Amino acid sequence: MSEVGYDMRELKRARYAVAAVFAVHGAVTGSFATRVPWIQDHASVGAGRLGIALAFPAIGASVAMPLAGRISHTFGARTALRGLISLWTLALILPSLAPNLYTLCLALFVYGATAGMADVAMNALGVEVENRLDKSIMSGLHGMWSAGALIGSAAGTLAAHLGSDARLHHALAAAVLTVLGLVACQWVLDIKPTEDEEPPPRFTLPPRSALLIGAVGFCAVFAEGASLDWSAVYLRDQLATSAGLAAACTTGFTLTMALARIAGDRIVDRFGAVRTVRVGGLCAALGGLLVVVAGSPAVAMGGFALLGLGIAVVVPLCFAAAGRSGPNPSQAIAGVATITYTSGLVAPGAIGTLAQATSLVVSFGLVTVLACGLIAFAGVLRAGDRNRPKVSPASAAIPDPRP
């Protein structure tokens, strides 16, 4: 990759720019999630068929993410991110236009594919900025994603409350977010390949390092997906709480994660990635145990809050470690992203299936066991520690996903 010198002012500006891109990416997700009931009614699909359709974003992302490196190599990192984030924001329009199950599945496949490619590109640029600044920023970037998701959700909730047509809502949101994304991309790092550099293959298997790092991310995202989708049900069914209190538990879990991510960079810089994840895993395991043994709503809500606190910085650190695990950061990041997307897809269904066969208490016992996995396998994130020798910017430059 070609090397361009950046002064500290330009690097800080690039940091804020990529943070804005993360927020835009999250806002699309929040905007979509709040209008799923409207989309379900418009497409005339039942709960079972909706569940099938909602698997397609993860399928699309898994198929398309390996392409991100090739696109960045061809067009340069800045131009690639500009195009990919625009495709992602505009893809928000598609699901609300789908009149039936088949078109909805296709729309959600495209939606997920663009999401995954933009995700890889922005995380790779985030790792590059982190390397050049020589301090942790990935947790904060993912905190900005969470903040964007909350803003998108709030706007979507208001639109749903006003009874607005999701097609109009998503068209307006897509237009605004596309403009914001394009503006932010003007100041991200502009990294381009050298003339003699080989283009990466279109599709490659992730390296072994990505599999190990992705396994840690799998544990964290499984706990996140289980808590987001099942915490309210747990309080309602196991502890007989009101619908309002049950919903407040999910909101509290989300806010805990967002706040922990925003504050996480200072902790990572001081204690390192491995120790931070081990302590986080301990918090998450304790939180899962509290959920399992909870005899009152307060104890369960405290357990879910500890779960959110414990897993908050794991995925950002997985991306950071992947980006420093070898000479092909985009390939490693795509591999980790694929594994974490798969975990997010599998978790809600696995929890439901296990709960049907046994109980929700047993299901969250599994979440607790996976949280213990964070403690046991945190060592694979050693590449993300700030006190280790850094990969030089030239060798860490993105993208270059050759096997």
mmCIF file of N, CA and C in Angstrom, residues 35 38 42 96 159 162-171:
data_model
loop_
_atom_site.group_PDB
_atom_site.id
_atom_site.type_symbol
_atom_site.label_atom_id
_atom_site.label_comp_id
_atom_site.label_asym_id
_atom_site.label_seq_id
_atom_site.Cartn_x
_atom_site.Cartn_y
_atom_site.Cartn_z
ATOM 1 N N ARG A 35 -39.037 -0.373 12.490
ATOM 2 C CA ARG A 35 -40.143 -0.472 11.544
ATOM 3 C C ARG A 35 -40.375 -1.895 11.037
ATOM 4 N N TRP A 38 -44.073 -2.820 10.765
ATOM 5 C CA TRP A 38 -44.725 -2.244 9.576
ATOM 6 C C TRP A 38 -44.331 -3.037 8.331
ATOM 7 N N HIS A 42 -46.770 -5.028 5.740
ATOM 8 C CA HIS A 42 -46.781 -4.651 4.327
ATOM 9 C C HIS A 42 -46.485 -5.850 3.422
ATOM 10 N N SER A 96 -38.785 -1.898 3.059
ATOM 11 C CA SER A 96 -40.138 -1.356 3.187
ATOM 12 C C SER A 96 -40.899 -1.365 1.868
ATOM 13 N N ALA A 159 -41.528 8.018 14.433
ATOM 14 C CA ALA A 159 -42.229 7.836 13.157
ATOM 15 C C ALA A 159 -43.338 6.800 13.288
ATOM 16 N N LEU A 162 -46.276 8.206 15.210
ATOM 17 C CA LEU A 162 -47.069 9.130 14.391
ATOM 18 C C LEU A 162 -47.814 8.404 13.266
ATOM 19 N N GLY A 163 -47.551 7.097 13.138
ATOM 20 C CA GLY A 163 -48.240 6.320 12.121
ATOM 21 C C GLY A 163 -47.769 6.590 10.710
ATOM 22 N N SER A 164 -46.525 7.023 10.558
ATOM 23 C CA SER A 164 -46.021 7.351 9.225
ATOM 24 C C SER A 164 -45.729 6.092 8.419
ATOM 25 N N ASP A 165 -45.848 6.209 7.114
ATOM 26 C CA ASP A 165 -45.532 5.128 6.194
ATOM 27 C C ASP A 165 -44.015 4.873 6.237
ATOM 28 N N ALA A 166 -43.611 3.618 6.465
ATOM 29 C CA ALA A 166 -42.177 3.306 6.571
ATOM 30 C C ALA A 166 -41.436 3.599 5.273
ATOM 31 N N ARG A 167 -42.135 3.537 4.135
ATOM 32 C CA ARG A 167 -41.473 3.848 2.863
ATOM 33 C C ARG A 167 -41.031 5.305 2.840
ATOM 34 N N LEU A 168 -41.873 6.194 3.314
ATOM 35 C CA LEU A 168 -41.511 7.610 3.379
ATOM 36 C C LEU A 168 -40.451 7.850 4.440
ATOM 37 N N HIS A 169 -40.657 7.258 5.618
ATOM 38 C CA HIS A 169 -39.697 7.405 6.716
ATOM 39 C C HIS A 169 -38.299 6.960 6.291
ATOM 40 N N HIS A 170 -38.202 5.781 5.683
ATOM 41 C CA HIS A 170 -36.892 5.249 5.313
ATOM 42 C C HIS A 170 -36.277 5.994 4.134
ATOM 43 N N ALA A 171 -37.110 6.508 3.239
ATOM 44 C CA ALA A 171 -36.568 7.310 2.132
ATOM 45 C C ALA A 171 -35.938 8.592 2.663
#
